[in-house]
Amino acid sequence: MHKGIYIALSGALMKQMDLELVSENIANTQTPGFKRGGLSFRDYLINTSYEQIDGRTMTYISGMRLDMTQGPLFKTDNETDIAIEGKGFISLEDGLYTRRGDLMKTRDGYLVHSSGKRVLGDKGALRLPDGEVQIREDGSIYVNGSLVDRLKIAEFDTPDSLKRVAEGVYWSSTQGKTSNSRVFQGYIEESNVEIVREMVRLISNLREFEIFQKAIQTFDEAAGKVNNEMARI
């Protein structure tokens, strides 16, 4: 099989996977705290003869990257909604982290994420008594004027260590350090997806995918003609 097919195929697969990420980004335009995803690519040279390399390259995906750019803050006035300004993440149970701050209080008083995971404070899972909740910029939580606990806000020196495991939920192999990010009660951070930018990226990927498909078809037809001619000889 002609090496050109492998080159074109690597490009088509790359565009297909990027299309899936773009679709996910667009679907989460309205998801609080969502961070847009993209792919990291690498090229490597392939031999076209036994003696030299002529510069032909194949592309492969080296990993997924997350754009951690701060999303705009939206005021909700809900007392259990929080938005983080800075690089911090809300700590959840089971070693998980999130930027999604539309939190809820369960019947037994626990503060939970939309996934159902409990939110952590310095003392463990946050459990709030009945009463008026006040959350200060340093993450301290007061109920009826009494200090209950402080939100455990973590920060990472290398955000690339965070891996998305669910919608707006991340896991890291490294331990986050205490963050000085500011917490705003009654706000949520909106998605950082720019819909126009993603639509342009979607159209571009579709067109490039079609080009790679045509290239594969052309190489395949050329290889078929060569085989037929060789069979006649």
PDB file of C-alpha atoms in Angstrom:
ATOM      1  CA  MET A   1       0.000   0.000   0.000  1.00  0.00           C
ATOM      2  CA  HIS A   2       1.299   3.454  -0.935  1.00  0.00           C
ATOM      3  CA  LYS A   3       2.671   5.404   2.016  1.00  0.00           C
ATOM      4  CA  GLY A   4       0.616   8.389   0.912  1.00  0.00           C
ATOM      5  CA  ILE A   5      -2.479   6.538   2.103  1.00  0.00           C
ATOM      6  CA  TYR A   6      -1.046   6.261   5.617  1.00  0.00           C
ATOM      7  CA  ILE A   7      -0.212   9.967   5.628  1.00  0.00           C
ATOM      8  CA  ALA A   8      -3.706  10.935   4.462  1.00  0.00           C
ATOM      9  CA  LEU A   9      -5.300   8.448   6.870  1.00  0.00           C
ATOM     10  CA  SER A  10      -3.401   9.891   9.835  1.00  0.00           C
ATOM     11  CA  GLY A  11      -4.706  13.323   8.894  1.00  0.00           C
ATOM     12  CA  ALA A  12      -8.291  12.073   8.520  1.00  0.00           C
ATOM     13  CA  LEU A  13      -8.230  10.343  11.925  1.00  0.00           C
ATOM     14  CA  MET A  14      -6.799  13.473  13.509  1.00  0.00           C
ATOM     15  CA  LYS A  15      -9.595  15.612  12.067  1.00  0.00           C
ATOM     16  CA  GLN A  16     -12.242  13.083  13.106  1.00  0.00           C
ATOM     17  CA  MET A  17     -11.112  13.167  16.730  1.00  0.00           C
ATOM     18  CA  ASP A  18     -10.859  16.947  16.681  1.00  0.00           C
ATOM     19  CA  LEU A  19     -14.415  17.097  15.319  1.00  0.00           C
ATOM     20  CA  GLU A  20     -15.600  15.055  18.293  1.00  0.00           C
ATOM     21  CA  LEU A  21     -13.953  17.507  20.698  1.00  0.00           C
ATOM     22  CA  VAL A  22     -15.392  20.513  18.877  1.00  0.00           C
ATOM     23  CA  SER A  23     -18.850  18.930  19.083  1.00  0.00           C
ATOM     24  CA  GLU A  24     -18.385  18.406  22.817  1.00  0.00           C
ATOM     25  CA  ASN A  25     -17.288  22.020  23.244  1.00  0.00           C
ATOM     26  CA  ILE A  26     -20.327  23.324  21.361  1.00  0.00           C
ATOM     27  CA  ALA A  27     -22.666  21.076  23.366  1.00  0.00           C
ATOM     28  CA  ASN A  28     -21.291  22.539  26.616  1.00  0.00           C
ATOM     29  CA  THR A  29     -21.495  26.214  25.698  1.00  0.00           C
ATOM     30  CA  GLN A  30     -24.030  26.726  28.508  1.00  0.00           C
ATOM     31  CA  THR A  31     -22.410  24.370  31.039  1.00  0.00           C
ATOM     32  CA  PRO A  32     -21.113  26.300  34.093  1.00  0.00           C
ATOM     33  CA  GLY A  33     -17.345  26.093  34.581  1.00  0.00           C
ATOM     34  CA  PHE A  34     -16.775  24.052  31.407  1.00  0.00           C
ATOM     35  CA  LYS A  35     -13.309  24.313  29.863  1.00  0.00           C
ATOM     36  CA  ARG A  36     -12.939  23.871  26.116  1.00  0.00           C
ATOM     37  CA  GLY A  37     -10.811  20.986  24.926  1.00  0.00           C
ATOM     38  CA  GLY A  38      -8.384  20.659  22.061  1.00  0.00           C
ATOM     39  CA  LEU A  39      -5.865  18.162  20.724  1.00  0.00           C
ATOM     40  CA  SER A  40      -2.079  18.283  20.726  1.00  0.00           C
ATOM     41  CA  PHE A  41      -0.435  16.931  17.587  1.00  0.00           C
ATOM     42  CA  ARG A  42       3.000  15.716  16.657  1.00  0.00           C
ATOM     43  CA  ASP A  43       4.532  14.988  13.279  1.00  0.00           C
ATOM     44  CA  TYR A  44       7.238  12.494  12.515  1.00  0.00           C
ATOM     45  CA  LEU A  45       9.161  11.712   9.368  1.00  0.00           C
ATOM     46  CA  ILE A  46       8.747   8.409   7.565  1.00  0.00           C
ATOM     47  CA  ASN A  47      11.258   6.673   5.305  1.00  0.00           C
ATOM     48  CA  THR A  48      10.440   6.635   1.614  1.00  0.00           C
ATOM     49  CA  SER A  49      13.562   4.686   0.670  1.00  0.00           C
ATOM     50  CA  TYR A  50      16.175   2.565   2.375  1.00  0.00           C
ATOM     51  CA  GLU A  51      18.775   5.299   2.083  1.00  0.00           C
ATOM     52  CA  GLN A  52      17.146   8.596   2.982  1.00  0.00           C
ATOM     53  CA  ILE A  53      14.195  10.521   4.319  1.00  0.00           C
ATOM     54  CA  ASP A  54      12.556  12.901   1.864  1.00  0.00           C
ATOM     55  CA  GLY A  55      10.504  14.919   4.346  1.00  0.00           C
ATOM     56  CA  ARG A  56       7.162  13.107   4.212  1.00  0.00           C
ATOM     57  CA  THR A  57       5.429  13.189   7.567  1.00  0.00           C
ATOM     58  CA  MET A  58       2.651  11.466   9.426  1.00  0.00           C
ATOM     59  CA  THR A  59       0.639  13.119  12.179  1.00  0.00           C
ATOM     60  CA  TYR A  60      -0.422  11.537  15.446  1.00  0.00           C
ATOM     61  CA  ILE A  61      -2.260  12.791  18.500  1.00  0.00           C
ATOM     62  CA  SER A  62      -0.036  13.276  21.524  1.00  0.00           C
ATOM     63  CA  GLY A  63      -2.849  14.123  23.929  1.00  0.00           C
ATOM     64  CA  MET A  64      -5.819  16.287  24.829  1.00  0.00           C
ATOM     65  CA  ARG A  65      -5.259  19.757  26.234  1.00  0.00           C
ATOM     66  CA  LEU A  66      -7.667  21.864  28.246  1.00  0.00           C
ATOM     67  CA  ASP A  67      -7.980  25.610  27.851  1.00  0.00           C
ATOM     68  CA  MET A  68      -8.071  26.849  31.452  1.00  0.00           C
ATOM     69  CA  THR A  69      -8.863  30.439  30.495  1.00  0.00           C
ATOM     70  CA  GLN A  70     -11.181  32.117  33.002  1.00  0.00           C
ATOM     71  CA  GLY A  71     -14.816  32.142  31.899  1.00  0.00           C
ATOM     72  CA  PRO A  72     -17.093  35.157  32.504  1.00  0.00           C
ATOM     73  CA  LEU A  73     -18.892  35.378  35.857  1.00  0.00           C
ATOM     74  CA  PHE A  74     -22.686  35.354  35.896  1.00  0.00           C
ATOM     75  CA  LYS A  75     -24.702  36.602  38.869  1.00  0.00           C
ATOM     76  CA  THR A  76     -27.361  34.192  40.183  1.00  0.00           C
ATOM     77  CA  ASP A  77     -27.871  35.407  43.787  1.00  0.00           C
ATOM     78  CA  ASN A  78     -28.216  31.759  44.902  1.00  0.00           C
ATOM     79  CA  GLU A  79     -26.482  31.433  48.263  1.00  0.00           C
ATOM     80  CA  THR A  80     -24.849  28.079  47.426  1.00  0.00           C
ATOM     81  CA  ASP A  81     -23.570  29.176  44.006  1.00  0.00           C
ATOM     82  CA  ILE A  82     -19.895  30.114  43.901  1.00  0.00           C
ATOM     83  CA  ALA A  83     -17.476  31.275  41.230  1.00  0.00           C
ATOM     84  CA  ILE A  84     -13.695  31.180  41.507  1.00  0.00           C
ATOM     85  CA  GLU A  85     -11.570  34.028  40.204  1.00  0.00           C
ATOM     86  CA  GLY A  86      -8.080  32.699  39.632  1.00  0.00           C
ATOM     87  CA  LYS A  87      -6.515  29.298  39.006  1.00  0.00           C
ATOM     88  CA  GLY A  88      -8.173  27.446  41.876  1.00  0.00           C
ATOM     89  CA  PHE A  89     -10.468  24.420  41.761  1.00  0.00           C
ATOM     90  CA  ILE A  90     -13.197  23.306  44.147  1.00  0.00           C
ATOM     91  CA  SER A  91     -12.099  20.074  45.844  1.00  0.00           C
ATOM     92  CA  LEU A  92     -14.548  17.153  45.762  1.00  0.00           C
ATOM     93  CA  GLU A  93     -14.457  13.776  47.443  1.00  0.00           C
ATOM     94  CA  ASP A  94     -12.573  10.870  45.805  1.00  0.00           C
ATOM     95  CA  GLY A  95      -9.709  13.154  44.732  1.00  0.00           C
ATOM     96  CA  LEU A  96     -11.756  15.061  42.151  1.00  0.00           C
ATOM     97  CA  TYR A  97     -11.818  18.769  41.285  1.00  0.00           C
ATOM     98  CA  THR A  98     -14.159  21.153  39.498  1.00  0.00           C
ATOM     99  CA  ARG A  99     -14.717  24.756  38.481  1.00  0.00           C
ATOM    100  CA  ARG A 100     -18.470  24.257  38.273  1.00  0.00           C
ATOM    101  CA  GLY A 101     -19.924  26.144  41.203  1.00  0.00           C
ATOM    102  CA  ASP A 102     -23.701  25.654  40.983  1.00  0.00           C
ATOM    103  CA  LEU A 103     -23.628  23.705  44.235  1.00  0.00           C
ATOM    104  CA  MET A 104     -26.594  22.245  46.088  1.00  0.00           C
ATOM    105  CA  LYS A 105     -27.408  21.416  49.676  1.00  0.00           C
ATOM    106  CA  THR A 106     -28.788  17.933  50.325  1.00  0.00           C
ATOM    107  CA  ARG A 107     -31.527  17.095  52.823  1.00  0.00           C
ATOM    108  CA  ASP A 108     -28.901  15.983  55.331  1.00  0.00           C
ATOM    109  CA  GLY A 109     -27.002  19.261  54.929  1.00  0.00           C
ATOM    110  CA  TYR A 110     -24.075  18.255  52.719  1.00  0.00           C
ATOM    111  CA  LEU A 111     -22.885  20.647  50.044  1.00  0.00           C
ATOM    112  CA  VAL A 112     -22.639  18.706  46.776  1.00  0.00           C
ATOM    113  CA  HIS A 113     -21.610  19.189  43.172  1.00  0.00           C
ATOM    114  CA  SER A 114     -24.083  18.555  40.329  1.00  0.00           C
ATOM    115  CA  SER A 115     -22.445  15.119  39.892  1.00  0.00           C
ATOM    116  CA  GLY A 116     -23.508  14.212  43.442  1.00  0.00           C
ATOM    117  CA  LYS A 117     -19.943  14.357  44.792  1.00  0.00           C
ATOM    118  CA  ARG A 118     -19.572  16.079  48.155  1.00  0.00           C
ATOM    119  CA  VAL A 119     -17.652  19.350  48.336  1.00  0.00           C
ATOM    120  CA  LEU A 120     -14.663  19.360  50.680  1.00  0.00           C
ATOM    121  CA  GLY A 121     -13.631  21.890  53.286  1.00  0.00           C
ATOM    122  CA  ASP A 122     -10.576  21.992  55.525  1.00  0.00           C
ATOM    123  CA  LYS A 123     -12.365  19.619  57.927  1.00  0.00           C
ATOM    124  CA  GLY A 124     -13.620  17.174  55.305  1.00  0.00           C
ATOM    125  CA  ALA A 125     -16.997  16.919  53.566  1.00  0.00           C
ATOM    126  CA  LEU A 126     -18.873  20.195  54.047  1.00  0.00           C
ATOM    127  CA  ARG A 127     -22.066  19.825  56.063  1.00  0.00           C
ATOM    128  CA  LEU A 128     -24.040  22.989  56.691  1.00  0.00           C
ATOM    129  CA  PRO A 129     -26.638  23.487  59.438  1.00  0.00           C
ATOM    130  CA  ASP A 130     -29.903  25.213  58.642  1.00  0.00           C
ATOM    131  CA  GLY A 131     -29.716  28.969  58.382  1.00  0.00           C
ATOM    132  CA  GLU A 132     -28.422  31.830  56.277  1.00  0.00           C
ATOM    133  CA  VAL A 133     -25.249  30.882  54.394  1.00  0.00           C
ATOM    134  CA  GLN A 134     -22.515  33.434  53.832  1.00  0.00           C
ATOM    135  CA  ILE A 135     -19.401  32.565  51.821  1.00  0.00           C
ATOM    136  CA  ARG A 136     -16.541  35.033  51.913  1.00  0.00           C
ATOM    137  CA  GLU A 137     -13.860  35.665  49.293  1.00  0.00           C
ATOM    138  CA  ASP A 138     -11.315  33.526  51.157  1.00  0.00           C
ATOM    139  CA  GLY A 139     -13.721  30.566  51.046  1.00  0.00           C
ATOM    140  CA  SER A 140     -14.785  30.786  54.683  1.00  0.00           C
ATOM    141  CA  ILE A 141     -18.362  29.622  55.202  1.00  0.00           C
ATOM    142  CA  TYR A 142     -20.582  31.124  57.882  1.00  0.00           C
ATOM    143  CA  VAL A 143     -24.084  29.994  58.802  1.00  0.00           C
ATOM    144  CA  ASN A 144     -26.140  32.424  60.881  1.00  0.00           C
ATOM    145  CA  GLY A 145     -22.937  34.362  61.559  1.00  0.00           C
ATOM    146  CA  SER A 146     -20.956  31.373  62.899  1.00  0.00           C
ATOM    147  CA  LEU A 147     -17.910  29.965  61.106  1.00  0.00           C
ATOM    148  CA  VAL A 148     -18.576  26.409  59.913  1.00  0.00           C
ATOM    149  CA  ASP A 149     -15.595  25.587  57.701  1.00  0.00           C
ATOM    150  CA  ARG A 150     -13.558  26.873  54.769  1.00  0.00           C
ATOM    151  CA  LEU A 151     -13.813  25.671  51.191  1.00  0.00           C
ATOM    152  CA  LYS A 152     -10.809  23.620  50.138  1.00  0.00           C
ATOM    153  CA  ILE A 153      -9.659  25.433  46.998  1.00  0.00           C
ATOM    154  CA  ALA A 154      -6.742  23.713  45.260  1.00  0.00           C
ATOM    155  CA  GLU A 155      -4.350  24.976  42.610  1.00  0.00           C
ATOM    156  CA  PHE A 156      -1.945  23.112  40.328  1.00  0.00           C
ATOM    157  CA  ASP A 157       1.488  24.193  39.110  1.00  0.00           C
ATOM    158  CA  THR A 158       0.947  22.170  35.951  1.00  0.00           C
ATOM    159  CA  PRO A 159      -2.731  22.318  34.869  1.00  0.00           C
ATOM    160  CA  ASP A 160      -1.911  19.746  32.164  1.00  0.00           C
ATOM    161  CA  SER A 161      -1.849  17.150  34.949  1.00  0.00           C
ATOM    162  CA  LEU A 162      -5.648  17.495  35.205  1.00  0.00           C
ATOM    163  CA  LYS A 163      -7.624  14.902  33.267  1.00  0.00           C
ATOM    164  CA  ARG A 164     -11.323  15.328  32.556  1.00  0.00           C
ATOM    165  CA  VAL A 165     -13.235  12.322  33.860  1.00  0.00           C
ATOM    166  CA  ALA A 166     -16.770  13.703  33.532  1.00  0.00           C
ATOM    167  CA  GLU A 167     -18.573  16.882  32.553  1.00  0.00           C
ATOM    168  CA  GLY A 168     -16.689  19.622  34.390  1.00  0.00           C
ATOM    169  CA  VAL A 169     -15.003  17.156  36.759  1.00  0.00           C
ATOM    170  CA  TYR A 170     -11.249  16.528  36.774  1.00  0.00           C
ATOM    171  CA  TRP A 171      -8.768  14.150  38.359  1.00  0.00           C
ATOM    172  CA  SER A 172      -5.080  14.756  38.924  1.00  0.00           C
ATOM    173  CA  SER A 173      -2.207  12.434  39.707  1.00  0.00           C
ATOM    174  CA  THR A 174      -0.554  15.267  41.665  1.00  0.00           C
ATOM    175  CA  GLN A 175      -1.734  16.821  44.903  1.00  0.00           C
ATOM    176  CA  GLY A 176      -3.094  20.333  44.515  1.00  0.00           C
ATOM    177  CA  LYS A 177      -1.680  23.090  46.689  1.00  0.00           C
ATOM    178  CA  THR A 178      -3.694  25.648  48.644  1.00  0.00           C
ATOM    179  CA  SER A 179      -4.911  28.421  46.364  1.00  0.00           C
ATOM    180  CA  ASN A 180      -5.347  32.117  47.055  1.00  0.00           C
ATOM    181  CA  SER A 181      -8.042  32.414  44.388  1.00  0.00           C
ATOM    182  CA  ARG A 182     -11.027  34.534  45.329  1.00  0.00           C
ATOM    183  CA  VAL A 183     -14.474  33.009  45.865  1.00  0.00           C
ATOM    184  CA  PHE A 184     -17.620  34.906  44.912  1.00  0.00           C
ATOM    185  CA  GLN A 185     -20.938  33.837  46.427  1.00  0.00           C
ATOM    186  CA  GLY A 186     -24.066  34.139  44.310  1.00  0.00           C
ATOM    187  CA  TYR A 187     -22.141  33.821  41.035  1.00  0.00           C
ATOM    188  CA  ILE A 188     -21.174  31.007  38.683  1.00  0.00           C
ATOM    189  CA  GLU A 189     -18.380  30.886  36.158  1.00  0.00           C
ATOM    190  CA  GLU A 190     -19.746  30.355  32.673  1.00  0.00           C
ATOM    191  CA  SER A 191     -18.208  28.119  30.017  1.00  0.00           C
ATOM    192  CA  ASN A 192     -15.138  29.562  28.284  1.00  0.00           C
ATOM    193  CA  VAL A 193     -16.275  28.154  24.930  1.00  0.00           C
ATOM    194  CA  GLU A 194     -16.582  30.817  22.231  1.00  0.00           C
ATOM    195  CA  ILE A 195     -19.342  29.513  19.975  1.00  0.00           C
ATOM    196  CA  VAL A 196     -18.284  31.469  16.844  1.00  0.00           C
ATOM    197  CA  ARG A 197     -14.695  30.266  17.178  1.00  0.00           C
ATOM    198  CA  GLU A 198     -15.836  26.654  17.574  1.00  0.00           C
ATOM    199  CA  MET A 199     -18.177  26.863  14.572  1.00  0.00           C
ATOM    200  CA  VAL A 200     -15.315  28.131  12.400  1.00  0.00           C
ATOM    201  CA  ARG A 201     -13.158  25.287  13.706  1.00  0.00           C
ATOM    202  CA  LEU A 202     -15.959  22.811  12.969  1.00  0.00           C
ATOM    203  CA  ILE A 203     -16.351  23.943   9.349  1.00  0.00           C
ATOM    204  CA  SER A 204     -12.578  23.963   8.807  1.00  0.00           C
ATOM    205  CA  ASN A 205     -12.216  20.420  10.181  1.00  0.00           C
ATOM    206  CA  LEU A 206     -15.063  19.140   7.999  1.00  0.00           C
ATOM    207  CA  ARG A 207     -13.487  20.555   4.853  1.00  0.00           C
ATOM    208  CA  GLU A 208     -10.052  19.191   5.693  1.00  0.00           C
ATOM    209  CA  PHE A 209     -11.545  15.786   6.518  1.00  0.00           C
ATOM    210  CA  GLU A 210     -13.168  15.690   3.066  1.00  0.00           C
ATOM    211  CA  ILE A 211      -9.812  16.553   1.458  1.00  0.00           C
ATOM    212  CA  PHE A 212      -8.102  13.678   3.267  1.00  0.00           C
ATOM    213  CA  GLN A 213     -10.907  11.314   2.195  1.00  0.00           C
ATOM    214  CA  LYS A 214     -10.445  12.282  -1.450  1.00  0.00           C
ATOM    215  CA  ALA A 215      -6.683  11.832  -1.140  1.00  0.00           C
ATOM    216  CA  ILE A 216      -7.137   8.323   0.278  1.00  0.00           C
ATOM    217  CA  GLN A 217      -9.527   7.469  -2.553  1.00  0.00           C
ATOM    218  CA  THR A 218      -7.066   8.799  -5.161  1.00  0.00           C
ATOM    219  CA  PHE A 219      -4.147   6.804  -3.740  1.00  0.00           C
ATOM    220  CA  ASP A 220      -6.319   3.694  -3.578  1.00  0.00           C
ATOM    221  CA  GLU A 221      -7.412   4.033  -7.196  1.00  0.00           C
ATOM    222  CA  ALA A 222      -3.808   4.616  -8.292  1.00  0.00           C
ATOM    223  CA  ALA A 223      -2.652   1.530  -6.400  1.00  0.00           C
ATOM    224  CA  GLY A 224      -5.450  -0.489  -8.044  1.00  0.00           C
ATOM    225  CA  LYS A 225      -4.357   0.572 -11.514  1.00  0.00           C
ATOM    226  CA  VAL A 226      -0.735  -0.359 -10.761  1.00  0.00           C
ATOM    227  CA  ASN A 227      -1.773  -3.787  -9.529  1.00  0.00           C
ATOM    228  CA  ASN A 228      -3.909  -4.381 -12.626  1.00  0.00           C
ATOM    229  CA  GLU A 229      -1.069  -3.392 -14.945  1.00  0.00           C
ATOM    230  CA  MET A 230       1.383  -5.608 -13.067  1.00  0.00           C
ATOM    231  CA  ALA A 231      -1.018  -8.523 -13.372  1.00  0.00           C
ATOM    232  CA  ARG A 232      -1.128  -8.116 -17.168  1.00  0.00           C
ATOM    233  CA  ILE A 233       2.665  -8.172 -17.397  1.00  0.00           C
TER     234      ILE A 233
END
